[in-house]
Coordinates of C-alpha atoms and ligand atoms in Angstrom, one line a residue:
Chain A
X109 CA 0.1 -139.4 -7.7
X110 CA 3.0 -137.8 -5.8
X111 CA 2.6 -134.9 -3.4
X112 CA 5.9 -133.3 -4.4
X113 CA 5.6 -132.7 -8.0
X114 CA 7.8 -130.2 -9.8
X115 CA 6.2 -126.8 -10.4
X116 CA 3.1 -127.6 -8.5
X117 CA 1.7 -124.7 -6.4
X118 CA -1.9 -125.4 -5.4
X119 CA -3.6 -128.4 -3.9
X120 CA -4.8 -131.0 -6.4
X121 CA -8.1 -132.7 -6.3
X122 CA -8.1 -135.9 -8.4
X123 CA -11.6 -136.8 -9.8
X124 CA -12.5 -140.4 -10.6
X125 CA -13.6 -142.0 -12.8
X126 CA -12.9 -139.3 -15.4
X127 CA -9.3 -139.2 -14.1
X128 CA -9.1 -135.4 -14.0
X129 CA -6.5 -133.5 -12.0
X130 CA -7.8 -130.2 -10.7
X131 CA -5.3 -127.8 -9.3
X132 CA -7.2 -125.4 -7.1
X133 CA -6.4 -121.7 -7.0
X134 CA -6.5 -120.0 -3.7
X135 CA -10.1 -119.7 -2.4
X136 CA -11.4 -121.7 -5.3
X137 CA -14.0 -124.5 -4.9
X138 CA -13.7 -127.9 -6.6
X139 CA -16.5 -127.1 -9.0
X140 CA -15.0 -123.7 -9.9
X141 CA -11.7 -125.3 -10.7
X142 CA -13.4 -127.9 -12.9
X143 CA -15.3 -125.2 -14.8
X144 CA -12.2 -123.1 -15.2
X145 CA -10.3 -126.1 -16.5
X146 CA -13.1 -126.9 -19.0
X147 CA -15.0 -129.7 -17.4
X148 CA -18.7 -130.2 -17.3
X149 CA -19.9 -130.9 -13.7
X150 CA -23.4 -132.0 -12.8
X151 CA -25.5 -129.2 -11.2
X152 CA -28.8 -127.5 -11.5
X153 CA -28.3 -124.6 -9.0
X154 CA -24.9 -123.7 -10.4
X155 CA -23.0 -123.3 -7.2
X156 CA -25.7 -121.9 -4.8
X157 CA -25.4 -124.9 -2.4
X158 CA -29.1 -125.7 -2.9
X159 CA -29.4 -128.5 -5.5
X160 CA -26.7 -130.9 -4.0
X161 CA -26.4 -132.4 -7.5
X162 CA -22.7 -131.5 -7.4
X163 CA -21.9 -133.7 -4.4
X164 CA -18.8 -135.9 -4.4
X165 CA -17.7 -139.0 -2.5
X166 CA -14.4 -138.4 -0.9
X167 CA -12.1 -141.4 -1.4
X168 CA -9.0 -140.0 0.4
X169 CA -7.6 -136.8 1.7
X170 CA -10.8 -135.7 3.5
X171 CA -8.6 -134.0 6.1
X172 CA -7.2 -131.7 3.3
X173 CA -10.7 -130.3 2.5
X174 CA -11.8 -127.3 4.5
X175 CA -14.6 -128.5 6.8
X176 CA -18.1 -127.9 5.6
X177 CA -19.8 -124.7 6.8
X178 CA -23.4 -124.6 8.1
X179 CA -24.8 -123.9 4.7
X180 CA -23.2 -127.0 3.2
X181 CA -24.0 -129.2 6.1
X182 CA -27.6 -128.1 6.0
X183 CA -27.9 -128.7 2.3
X184 CA -26.5 -132.2 2.6
X185 CA -28.7 -133.2 5.6
X186 CA -31.9 -131.8 4.2
X187 CA -31.7 -131.9 0.5
X188 CA -29.5 -134.8 -0.6
X189 CA -31.7 -137.6 -1.7
X190 CA -31.3 -140.6 0.7
X191 CA -29.2 -138.6 3.1
X192 CA -30.4 -140.7 6.1
X193 CA -28.9 -143.9 4.6
X194 CA -25.5 -142.3 3.6
X195 CA -22.3 -141.7 5.5
X196 CA -22.3 -137.9 5.3
X197 CA -18.8 -137.6 6.6
X198 CA -17.6 -138.8 3.2
X199 CA -19.8 -136.6 1.1
X200 CA -19.1 -133.0 0.2
X201 CA -20.5 -130.4 -2.1
X202 CA -18.1 -129.6 -4.9
X203 CA -19.5 -126.1 -5.0
X204 CA -18.4 -125.5 -1.4
X205 CA -15.4 -127.7 -0.7
X206 CA -12.1 -125.9 -0.8
X207 CA -8.8 -127.8 -0.3
X208 CA -5.6 -127.2 1.6
X209 CA -3.9 -130.3 0.3
X210 CA -4.4 -133.1 -2.1
X211 CA -7.6 -135.3 -2.2
X212 CA -9.3 -137.9 -4.3
X213 CA -13.0 -137.8 -5.0
X214 CA -15.5 -139.7 -7.1
X215 CA -18.1 -138.1 -9.2
X216 CA -20.0 -139.6 -12.0
X217 CA -20.9 -137.4 -14.9
X218 CA -17.9 -135.2 -14.9
X219 CA -16.5 -134.9 -18.4
X220 CA -14.4 -132.5 -20.5
X221 CA -16.5 -130.0 -22.4
X222 CA -15.8 -129.2 -26.0
X223 CA -16.8 -125.6 -25.7
X224 CA -15.9 -123.0 -23.1
X225 CA -17.9 -123.6 -19.9
X226 CA -19.8 -120.2 -20.1
X227 CA -21.3 -119.6 -23.5
X228 CA -20.9 -116.0 -24.5
X229 CA -24.4 -115.9 -25.8
X230 CA -27.5 -117.8 -24.9
X231 CA -28.4 -121.2 -26.4
X232 CA -31.6 -120.0 -27.9
Chain B
X278 CA -38.6 -88.6 -18.8
X279 CA -35.1 -87.6 -18.2
X280 CA -34.0 -85.1 -15.6
X281 CA -32.5 -82.2 -17.4
X282 CA -32.1 -78.5 -16.6
X283 CA -34.8 -77.7 -19.2
X284 CA -37.4 -79.5 -17.2
X285 CA -36.9 -77.2 -14.3
X286 CA -38.3 -74.2 -16.1
X287 CA -41.8 -75.5 -16.1
X288 CA -43.0 -77.5 -13.1
X289 CA -45.4 -80.1 -14.3
X290 CA -46.8 -81.1 -11.0
X291 CA -47.7 -79.3 -7.8
X292 CA -45.5 -80.5 -4.9
X293 CA -47.4 -80.9 -1.6
X294 CA -45.6 -79.2 1.3
X295 CA -43.2 -77.6 -1.2
X296 CA -40.4 -75.3 -0.3
X297 CA -41.6 -71.7 -0.5
X298 CA -38.3 -70.2 0.4
X299 CA -34.8 -71.2 1.5
X300 CA -35.4 -70.4 5.2
X301 CA -38.2 -72.8 6.2
X302 CA -38.8 -76.5 5.7
X303 CA -42.4 -77.7 6.2
X304 CA -42.5 -80.6 8.7
X305 CA -44.6 -82.9 6.6
X306 CA -41.8 -83.4 4.2
X307 CA -40.3 -85.7 6.9
X308 CA -43.2 -88.0 7.6
X309 CA -46.1 -87.5 5.2
X310 CA -47.0 -90.7 3.3
X311 CA -48.0 -88.9 0.1
X312 CA -44.7 -87.0 0.1
X313 CA -42.8 -90.2 0.6
X314 CA -44.7 -91.8 -2.3
X315 CA -43.7 -88.9 -4.5
X316 CA -40.1 -89.5 -3.6
X317 CA -40.5 -93.1 -4.5
X318 CA -42.1 -92.2 -7.9
X319 CA -40.1 -89.2 -9.0
X320 CA -36.8 -89.0 -7.0
X321 CA -35.3 -92.5 -6.5
X322 CA -36.1 -93.9 -9.9
X323 CA -34.4 -90.9 -11.6
X324 CA -31.4 -89.9 -9.5
X325 CA -27.9 -91.3 -9.5
X326 CA -27.2 -93.1 -6.3
X327 CA -24.2 -94.8 -4.7
X328 CA -25.0 -98.5 -5.1
X329 CA -21.8 -100.1 -3.6
X330 CA -18.2 -99.6 -3.0
X331 CA -16.1 -101.2 -5.7
X332 CA -14.2 -103.2 -3.0
X333 CA -17.4 -105.1 -2.3
X334 CA -17.1 -106.7 -5.8
X335 CA -13.3 -107.0 -6.4
X336 CA -13.5 -110.1 -8.7
X337 CA -15.3 -111.1 -11.8
X338 CA -18.6 -112.7 -10.8
X339 CA -18.9 -110.8 -7.6
X340 CA -22.3 -109.1 -7.0
X341 CA -24.0 -106.8 -4.7
X342 CA -27.8 -106.3 -4.4
X343 CA -28.6 -102.6 -4.0
X344 CA -32.1 -101.9 -2.6
X345 CA -33.9 -98.6 -2.8
X346 CA -37.5 -98.6 -1.5
X347 CA -39.3 -101.3 -3.4
X348 CA -36.6 -101.6 -6.1
X349 CA -33.7 -104.1 -6.2
X350 CA -30.7 -103.9 -8.5
X351 CA -27.8 -106.3 -8.9
X352 CA -24.4 -104.7 -9.5
X353 CA -22.2 -107.4 -11.1
X354 CA -18.4 -107.3 -11.8
X355 CA -17.7 -108.4 -15.3
X356 CA -14.9 -110.7 -16.6
X357 CA -13.1 -107.6 -18.0
X358 CA -13.3 -105.7 -14.7
X359 CA -16.1 -103.4 -15.7
X360 CA -19.4 -103.3 -13.9
X361 CA -23.0 -103.9 -15.1
X362 CA -26.2 -103.4 -13.2
X363 CA -29.5 -105.4 -13.7
X364 CA -33.0 -105.1 -12.4
X365 CA -33.2 -108.0 -9.9
X366 CA -36.2 -109.9 -11.3
X367 CA -36.4 -113.2 -13.2
X368 CA -37.7 -112.8 -16.7
X369 CA -39.9 -115.9 -16.2
X370 CA -42.0 -115.2 -13.1
X371 CA -40.3 -112.3 -11.4
X372 CA -38.4 -114.1 -8.7
X373 CA -35.6 -112.0 -7.2
X374 CA -32.5 -113.6 -8.5
X375 CA -29.9 -112.8 -5.8
X376 CA -29.9 -111.4 -2.3
X377 CA -27.3 -109.6 -0.3
X378 CA -23.8 -109.9 -1.8
X379 CA -21.4 -112.6 -2.8
X380 CA -20.0 -114.5 -5.8
X381 CA -21.8 -116.0 -8.8
X382 CA -19.9 -119.3 -9.1
X383 CA -19.1 -120.2 -12.7
X384 CA -20.2 -116.8 -13.9
X385 CA -23.9 -117.7 -13.8
X386 CA -26.9 -115.9 -12.4
X387 CA -29.4 -118.6 -11.5
X388 CA -33.0 -118.2 -10.7
X389 CA -33.9 -120.3 -7.6
X390 CA -37.5 -121.0 -8.7
X391 CA -37.1 -122.9 -12.0
X392 CA -33.4 -122.7 -12.7
X393 CA -33.2 -120.3 -15.6
X394 CA -29.7 -118.9 -15.9
X395 CA -27.9 -115.9 -17.3
X396 CA -24.3 -115.0 -18.0
X397 CA -22.7 -112.2 -16.1
X398 CA -23.5 -109.8 -19.0
X399 CA -27.2 -110.6 -18.6
X400 CA -27.6 -112.8 -21.7
X401 CA -29.6 -115.9 -21.2
X402 CA -27.5 -119.1 -20.9
X403 CA -30.1 -121.7 -20.0
X404 CA -33.8 -122.3 -19.9
X405 CA -34.8 -125.6 -18.3
X406 CA -37.5 -127.3 -20.4
X407 CA -37.3 -124.7 -23.1
X408 CA -39.5 -127.0 -25.4
X409 CA -42.4 -126.3 -23.1
X410 CA -42.6 -122.7 -24.1
X411 CA -43.9 -121.0 -27.2
X412 CA -40.9 -119.5 -29.1
X413 CA -42.3 -116.0 -28.7
X414 CA -42.0 -116.4 -24.9
X415 CA -38.3 -117.1 -25.2
X416 CA -37.0 -114.5 -27.6
X417 CA -33.4 -114.0 -26.4
X418 CA -33.7 -110.2 -26.3
X419 CA -36.8 -110.5 -24.2
X420 CA -35.5 -112.9 -21.6
X421 CA -32.1 -111.3 -21.2
X422 CA -31.8 -109.4 -17.9
X423 CA -33.0 -105.8 -18.0
X424 CA -30.0 -103.5 -17.5
X425 CA -30.0 -100.3 -15.6
X426 CA -27.5 -97.4 -15.9
X427 CA -24.3 -97.8 -14.0
X428 CA -21.1 -95.9 -13.8
X429 CA -18.2 -95.6 -11.4
X430 CA -16.6 -92.7 -9.5
X431 CA -14.9 -92.2 -6.2
X432 CA -14.2 -96.0 -5.8
X433 CA -18.0 -96.6 -5.9
X434 CA -20.5 -97.9 -8.4
X435 CA -23.4 -95.6 -9.0
X436 CA -26.7 -96.6 -10.5
X437 CA -29.6 -94.8 -12.1
X438 CA -32.9 -96.5 -12.9
X439 CA -33.8 -93.9 -15.5
X440 CA -32.5 -95.0 -18.9
X441 CA -32.5 -91.4 -20.1
X442 CA -30.6 -89.9 -17.1
X443 CA -27.8 -87.6 -17.9
X444 CA -24.2 -88.9 -17.3
X445 CA -23.0 -89.5 -13.8
X446 CA -20.3 -86.9 -13.7
X447 CA -22.6 -84.2 -15.0
X448 CA -25.1 -85.0 -12.2
X449 CA -22.4 -85.1 -9.5
X450 CA -20.8 -81.8 -10.6
X451 CA -19.3 -79.9 -9.0
X452 CA -19.2 -82.0 -5.8
X453 CA -17.3 -84.9 -7.3
X454 CA -14.6 -82.6 -8.7
X455 CA -14.2 -81.1 -5.3
X456 CA -13.7 -84.5 -3.7
X457 CA -11.2 -85.5 -6.4
X458 CA -8.8 -83.1 -4.7
X459 CA -8.6 -85.3 -1.6
X460 CA -8.1 -88.5 -3.5
X461 CA -11.3 -90.3 -2.7
X462 CA -10.5 -92.7 -5.6
X463 CA -7.6 -94.0 -3.5
X464 CA -9.6 -94.6 -0.4
X465 CA -10.7 -98.0 0.8
X466 CA -12.8 -99.4 3.6
X467 CA -11.3 -99.4 7.1
X468 CA -14.7 -100.4 8.6
X469 CA -18.3 -100.3 7.5
X470 CA -21.3 -100.5 9.9
X471 CA -24.9 -99.6 9.8
X472 CA -27.8 -98.7 12.1
X473 CA -31.5 -98.4 11.8
X474 CA -32.9 -95.1 12.9
X475 CA -36.5 -94.2 13.8
X476 CA -36.3 -91.1 11.6
X477 CA -36.9 -90.0 8.1
X478 CA -33.9 -90.4 5.8
X479 CA -33.6 -86.6 5.4
X480 CA -33.9 -85.9 9.1
X481 CA -31.0 -88.3 9.6
X482 CA -28.7 -86.8 7.0
X483 CA -29.4 -83.2 7.9
X484 CA -27.8 -83.8 11.3
X485 CA -24.5 -83.8 9.3
X486 CA -25.0 -80.9 7.1
X487 CA -23.7 -78.2 9.4
X488 CA -21.1 -77.7 12.1
X489 CA -23.4 -75.5 14.0
X490 CA -24.5 -78.4 16.3
X491 CA -21.0 -79.2 17.5
X492 CA -21.2 -76.8 20.5
X493 CA -24.2 -78.4 22.1
X494 CA -24.0 -81.9 20.7
X495 CA -20.3 -82.7 20.9
X496 CA -19.0 -80.6 23.8
X497 CA -15.9 -82.8 24.0
X498 CA -14.8 -81.3 20.6
X499 CA -15.0 -77.6 21.7
X500 CA -11.8 -77.5 23.8
X501 CA -13.8 -76.2 26.8
X502 CA -14.9 -73.0 25.0
X503 CA -18.6 -73.6 25.6
X504 CA -20.8 -71.0 24.0
X505 CA -17.6 -69.2 22.9
X506 CA -16.9 -72.0 20.5
X507 CA -16.7 -70.3 17.1
X508 CA -19.3 -71.1 14.6
X509 CA -18.4 -68.5 12.0
X510 CA -15.1 -69.9 10.9
X511 CA -16.9 -72.5 8.7
X512 CA -17.8 -71.6 5.2
X513 CA -21.0 -73.2 3.7
X514 CA -21.6 -73.5 0.0
X515 CA -24.7 -74.6 -1.8
X516 CA -23.8 -76.2 -5.1
X517 CA -25.9 -76.7 -8.2
X518 CA -27.6 -80.1 -8.6
X519 CA -28.5 -80.1 -4.9
X520 CA -25.0 -80.8 -3.6
X521 CA -23.2 -78.9 -0.9
X522 CA -20.0 -78.4 1.0
X523 CA -18.8 -76.9 4.2
X524 CA -15.2 -76.4 5.2
X525 CA -13.1 -74.3 7.6
X526 CA -12.0 -70.8 6.7
X527 CA -8.3 -71.1 7.0
X528 CA -5.1 -70.8 5.1
X529 CA -4.7 -74.2 3.4
X530 CA -1.0 -73.8 2.7
X531 CA 0.3 -75.6 5.7
X532 CA -1.1 -77.2 8.8
X533 CA -4.6 -77.6 7.5
X534 CA -7.6 -77.0 9.8
X535 CA -5.4 -77.3 12.9
X536 CA -2.8 -74.7 12.0
X537 CA -1.7 -72.6 14.9
X538 CA -2.7 -75.2 17.5
X539 CA 0.0 -75.9 20.1
X540 CA 1.4 -79.4 20.0
X541 CA -0.4 -80.8 23.0
X542 CA -3.8 -79.3 21.9
X543 CA -3.3 -80.8 18.5
X544 CA -2.4 -84.2 19.9
X545 CA -5.3 -84.2 22.3
X546 CA -7.8 -83.3 19.7
X547 CA -6.4 -85.9 17.3
X548 CA -6.8 -88.5 20.1
X549 CA -10.3 -87.4 20.9
X550 CA -11.3 -87.8 17.2
X551 CA -9.7 -91.2 17.0
X552 CA -11.3 -92.5 20.2
X553 CA -14.6 -90.8 19.4
X554 CA -15.1 -92.6 16.1
X555 CA -12.1 -94.4 14.8
X556 CA -12.4 -92.5 11.6
X557 CA -10.9 -89.4 9.9
X558 CA -8.0 -89.6 12.4
X559 CA -6.7 -93.2 12.7
X560 CA -4.2 -94.8 15.0
X561 CA -1.6 -94.7 12.3
X562 CA -1.9 -90.9 12.0
X563 CA -1.8 -90.5 15.8
X564 CA 1.3 -92.6 16.0
X565 CA 3.1 -90.4 13.4
X566 CA 2.0 -87.2 15.1
X567 CA 3.1 -88.4 18.5
X568 CA 6.5 -89.2 17.1
X569 CA 6.9 -85.5 16.3
X570 CA 6.2 -84.4 19.9
X571 CA 9.7 -83.3 20.9
X572 CA 11.0 -82.7 17.5
X573 CA 9.4 -79.4 16.5
X574 CA 11.1 -76.2 17.7
X575 CA 8.6 -73.8 19.4
X576 CA 9.2 -71.3 16.6
X577 CA 7.5 -73.7 14.1
X578 CA 3.9 -74.6 13.7
X579 CA 3.4 -78.0 15.2
X580 CA 0.4 -79.2 13.0
X581 CA 2.2 -78.1 9.9
X582 CA 5.2 -80.2 10.9
X583 CA 3.0 -83.1 11.9
X584 CA 1.2 -83.2 8.6
X585 CA 4.4 -83.0 6.7
X586 CA 5.7 -86.0 8.8
X587 CA 2.5 -87.8 7.9
X588 CA 2.9 -87.2 4.2
X589 CA 6.6 -88.3 4.4
X590 CA 5.6 -91.4 6.2
X591 CA 3.0 -92.2 3.5
X592 CA 5.5 -91.7 0.8
X593 CA 7.9 -94.1 2.4
X594 CA 5.1 -96.7 2.9
X595 CA 3.8 -96.4 -0.6
X596 CA 0.5 -94.9 0.5
X597 CA -1.1 -92.8 -2.2
X598 CA -1.6 -89.8 0.0
X599 CA -0.7 -86.5 -1.8
X600 CA -2.1 -83.5 0.1
X601 CA -3.0 -80.5 -2.1
X602 CA -3.9 -77.1 -0.8
X603 CA -7.5 -77.4 -2.2
X604 CA -7.8 -80.8 -0.6
X605 CA -6.5 -79.7 2.7
X606 CA -9.2 -77.0 2.9
X607 CA -11.7 -79.8 3.0
X608 CA -10.2 -81.5 6.0
X609 CA -12.7 -81.5 8.8
X610 CA -15.4 -80.4 6.4
X611 CA -17.9 -82.2 4.3
X612 CA -19.1 -82.7 0.8
X613 CA -22.7 -83.7 0.4
X614 CA -23.7 -85.4 -2.9
X615 CA -27.4 -85.2 -3.6
X616 CA -29.6 -87.0 -2.6
X617 CA -28.1 -89.1 0.2
X618 CA -24.3 -89.5 0.2
X619 CA -21.6 -87.7 2.2
X620 CA -17.9 -87.7 2.5
X621 CA -16.0 -86.0 5.3
X622 CA -12.3 -86.1 4.5
X623 CA -9.3 -85.7 6.8
X624 CA -5.7 -86.5 6.0
X625 CA -5.7 -89.7 3.9
X626 CA -9.0 -90.8 5.5
X627 CA -12.6 -90.0 5.4
X628 CA -16.0 -90.8 6.9
X629 CA -18.7 -91.5 4.4
X630 CA -22.4 -91.8 5.0
X631 CA -25.3 -93.2 2.9
X632 CA -28.9 -92.9 4.2
X633 CA -31.9 -94.7 2.7
X634 CA -35.5 -95.1 3.6
X635 CA -36.1 -98.4 5.5
X636 CA -39.0 -100.8 5.3
X637 CA -41.1 -98.6 3.0
X638 CA -41.7 -96.3 6.0
X639 CA -41.1 -92.5 5.9
X640 CA -40.2 -92.6 9.6
X641 CA -37.4 -95.2 9.4
X642 CA -34.1 -95.1 7.7
X643 CA -31.0 -97.2 7.2
X644 CA -27.9 -95.3 8.0
X645 CA -24.5 -96.7 6.8
X646 CA -21.1 -95.4 7.9
X647 CA -17.8 -96.1 6.3
X648 CA -14.5 -95.2 7.8
X649 CA -12.2 -95.0 4.8
X650 CA -8.4 -94.8 4.6
X651 CA -5.6 -95.2 2.1
X652 CA -3.6 -98.5 2.1
X653 CA -0.1 -98.9 0.7
X654 CA -0.2 -99.6 -3.0
X655 CA -0.3 -103.3 -3.8
X656 CA -1.5 -104.0 -0.2
X657 CA -5.2 -103.4 -0.8
X658 CA -7.5 -104.8 1.9
X659 CA -9.7 -107.8 0.9
X660 CA -13.3 -107.7 0.0
X661 CA -15.2 -105.0 1.9
X662 CA -17.8 -106.5 4.3
X663 CA -20.4 -104.8 6.5
X664 CA -19.3 -105.4 10.0
X665 CA -22.9 -105.5 11.2
X666 CA -26.1 -103.6 12.0
X667 CA -25.8 -102.1 15.5
X668 CA -28.3 -100.2 17.6
X669 CA -27.7 -96.5 17.6
X670 CA -26.8 -96.5 21.3
X671 CA -24.5 -99.5 21.1
X672 CA -21.4 -98.3 23.1
X673 CA -19.3 -101.2 21.8
X674 CA -19.7 -100.5 18.2
X675 CA -20.3 -96.8 17.9
X676 CA -18.0 -94.1 19.2
X677 CA -19.2 -91.2 21.3
X678 CA -19.5 -88.8 18.3
X679 CA -22.0 -90.9 16.2
X680 CA -24.0 -91.9 19.3
X681 CA -24.4 -88.2 20.1
X682 CA -25.6 -87.5 16.6
X683 CA -27.9 -90.5 16.4
X684 CA -29.7 -89.6 19.6
X685 CA -30.6 -86.2 18.3
X686 CA -31.9 -87.6 15.1
X687 CA -34.6 -89.7 16.7
X688 CA -35.6 -86.9 19.0
X689 CA -36.0 -84.5 16.0
X690 CA -38.3 -86.9 14.3
X691 CA -40.5 -87.1 17.5
X692 CA -40.6 -83.3 17.7
X693 CA -41.8 -83.0 14.2
X694 CA -45.0 -84.6 15.2
X695 CA -45.7 -82.1 17.9
X696 CA -49.0 -80.3 17.2
X697 CA -47.3 -77.1 18.0
X698 CA -44.7 -77.4 15.3
X699 CA -45.0 -76.3 11.7
X700 CA -41.6 -76.0 10.0
X701 CA -37.9 -75.8 10.5
X702 CA -36.4 -72.3 10.6
X703 CA -32.9 -72.4 9.1
X704 CA -29.9 -70.3 9.5
X705 CA -29.3 -68.4 6.3
X706 CA -25.6 -69.4 5.8
X707 CA -25.0 -72.2 8.2
X708 CA -27.9 -74.4 7.2
X709 CA -28.1 -73.6 3.5
X710 CA -27.0 -77.1 2.5
X711 CA -30.3 -78.4 3.9
X712 CA -32.5 -75.9 2.1
X713 CA -30.5 -76.4 -1.1
X714 CA -31.1 -80.2 -0.9
X715 CA -34.8 -79.6 -0.4
X716 CA -35.0 -77.2 -3.4
X717 CA -33.4 -79.8 -5.6
X718 CA -35.7 -82.5 -4.3
X719 CA -38.7 -80.3 -5.2
X720 CA -37.4 -80.0 -8.8
X721 CA -37.5 -83.8 -9.0
X722 CA -40.9 -84.0 -7.5
X723 CA -42.3 -81.3 -9.7
X724 CA -40.9 -82.2 -13.0
Ligands
FES158 S1 -24.0 -126.9 -7.4 FE1 -25.9 -127.1 -6.5 S2 -25.4 -127.7 -4.5 FE2 -23.5 -127.5 -5.4
FES159 S1 -39.3 -117.6 -11.9 FE1 -37.3 -117.7 -12.4 S2 -37.1 -119.4 -13.5 FE2 -39.2 -119.4 -13.1
FE2_160 FE1 -22.2 -84.4 14.7

């Protein structure tokens, strides 16, 4: 992955193992970019920074992610299962992390969705 | 039942402490619990009210929670730019869905209790463990969010909890049409603050329904005239639907309210207004006016030339400020929109107030103040955010003018409880916006 790619405007977050390239729009979080680009992303709170199910492991480029705010830090410290045993400096919430430059993260369960991310009518 | 003019012919309910005439207001209307409960039952659930400024929800998925007494409504920007409003209660077990304001990531409204979800248009998008429910409990029409009426005008979203309410513009007539002449649609937030006052919401707003108090309350605005400060050059109008207006009696063809003032007096007053509240006259205006200081021959009217310069400046900068004679008549005046919203325009700016009951208590209110201005086209300010809640005597955050007004409001509320006191006695012309508001309020409470 090269930093200077022709035509690129926004920062790109690469997601393993699905091998997705998410180009973030200004002010957009990782999960919002994924939804916009048609990926399913694990969550139950849908971006409220409460479930922590969306969390990613940052493999590189952590310095290109806007530092976590109090809400995100609190969610990771108090609600992430097994938080005590984990290195929280490498874990971020995809629903809060914004990027200023490129980064690589790992998240199991991310996959392209067949349908649009927000169904126009309910499933029932 | 909808609020129509027909209903006014036959009052269905007796109103306690009702208005008997237009000259007196019984004091209990400002603190009596039963009266307050009647407002909660028959006024707020049926009247159009300003729910948010549209700049608070600039993008699809942005929301604002609007609270009025014990009711909470979500105003949500839709993907097509339109606005919808929903009662803020989960269809499962009533949990409030969103609080405050912000974004709905991924276009989903999510209940924090069991994770049910809805799309931005209120349709159900997910029920966790749906198998565990009887089908009749999950009928899509039944579990979609309950909508409430919403419409937009004046760069604001307005809601009405009454599904049968008449259309917004009909209810706001003629006050909204009057305000259209100053371009309120083009105004955006310069700052927005609030305070909590120990006073009934009506006590608070009525401190702004006349200019009669300026002599005693705001001596710095009377150019040293004291009791000679003229009160009769303001014209008051009670409109239908409970609205009202006051404005100066002057020739609106040229210099507006300040016409005829010498240069230095005009500049001094402009500076006092800017320093006193950072609203209506802003630094930008002052800068343009000062630039005219030595450029207007004594034979010409300085304010007229200064306002012309302001409009030329705006044109050059792409600011959508187009003064009209009707609009200029309103400068320095006020338009009140029943029941609790005010706009005080001046140049391309305005002050705007919204006053709501606070903490379910007739003796407390939440008083919001917006300073509005016009920005160059294409250079809109970002999302409007409340700067904060500040004590009414906070010198840092409130200018002298609002602090003077706030201090009277809480003292009025104290005086209402005096055993000696029975009712307000109102000036026939100068305080008619107050009596007109109360008369309209009684129509709601009675019908
Ligand atoms: S989506 Fe739930 S915490 Fe991020
Ligand atoms: S109360 Fe909202 S999902 Fe149960
Ligand atoms: Fe005042």
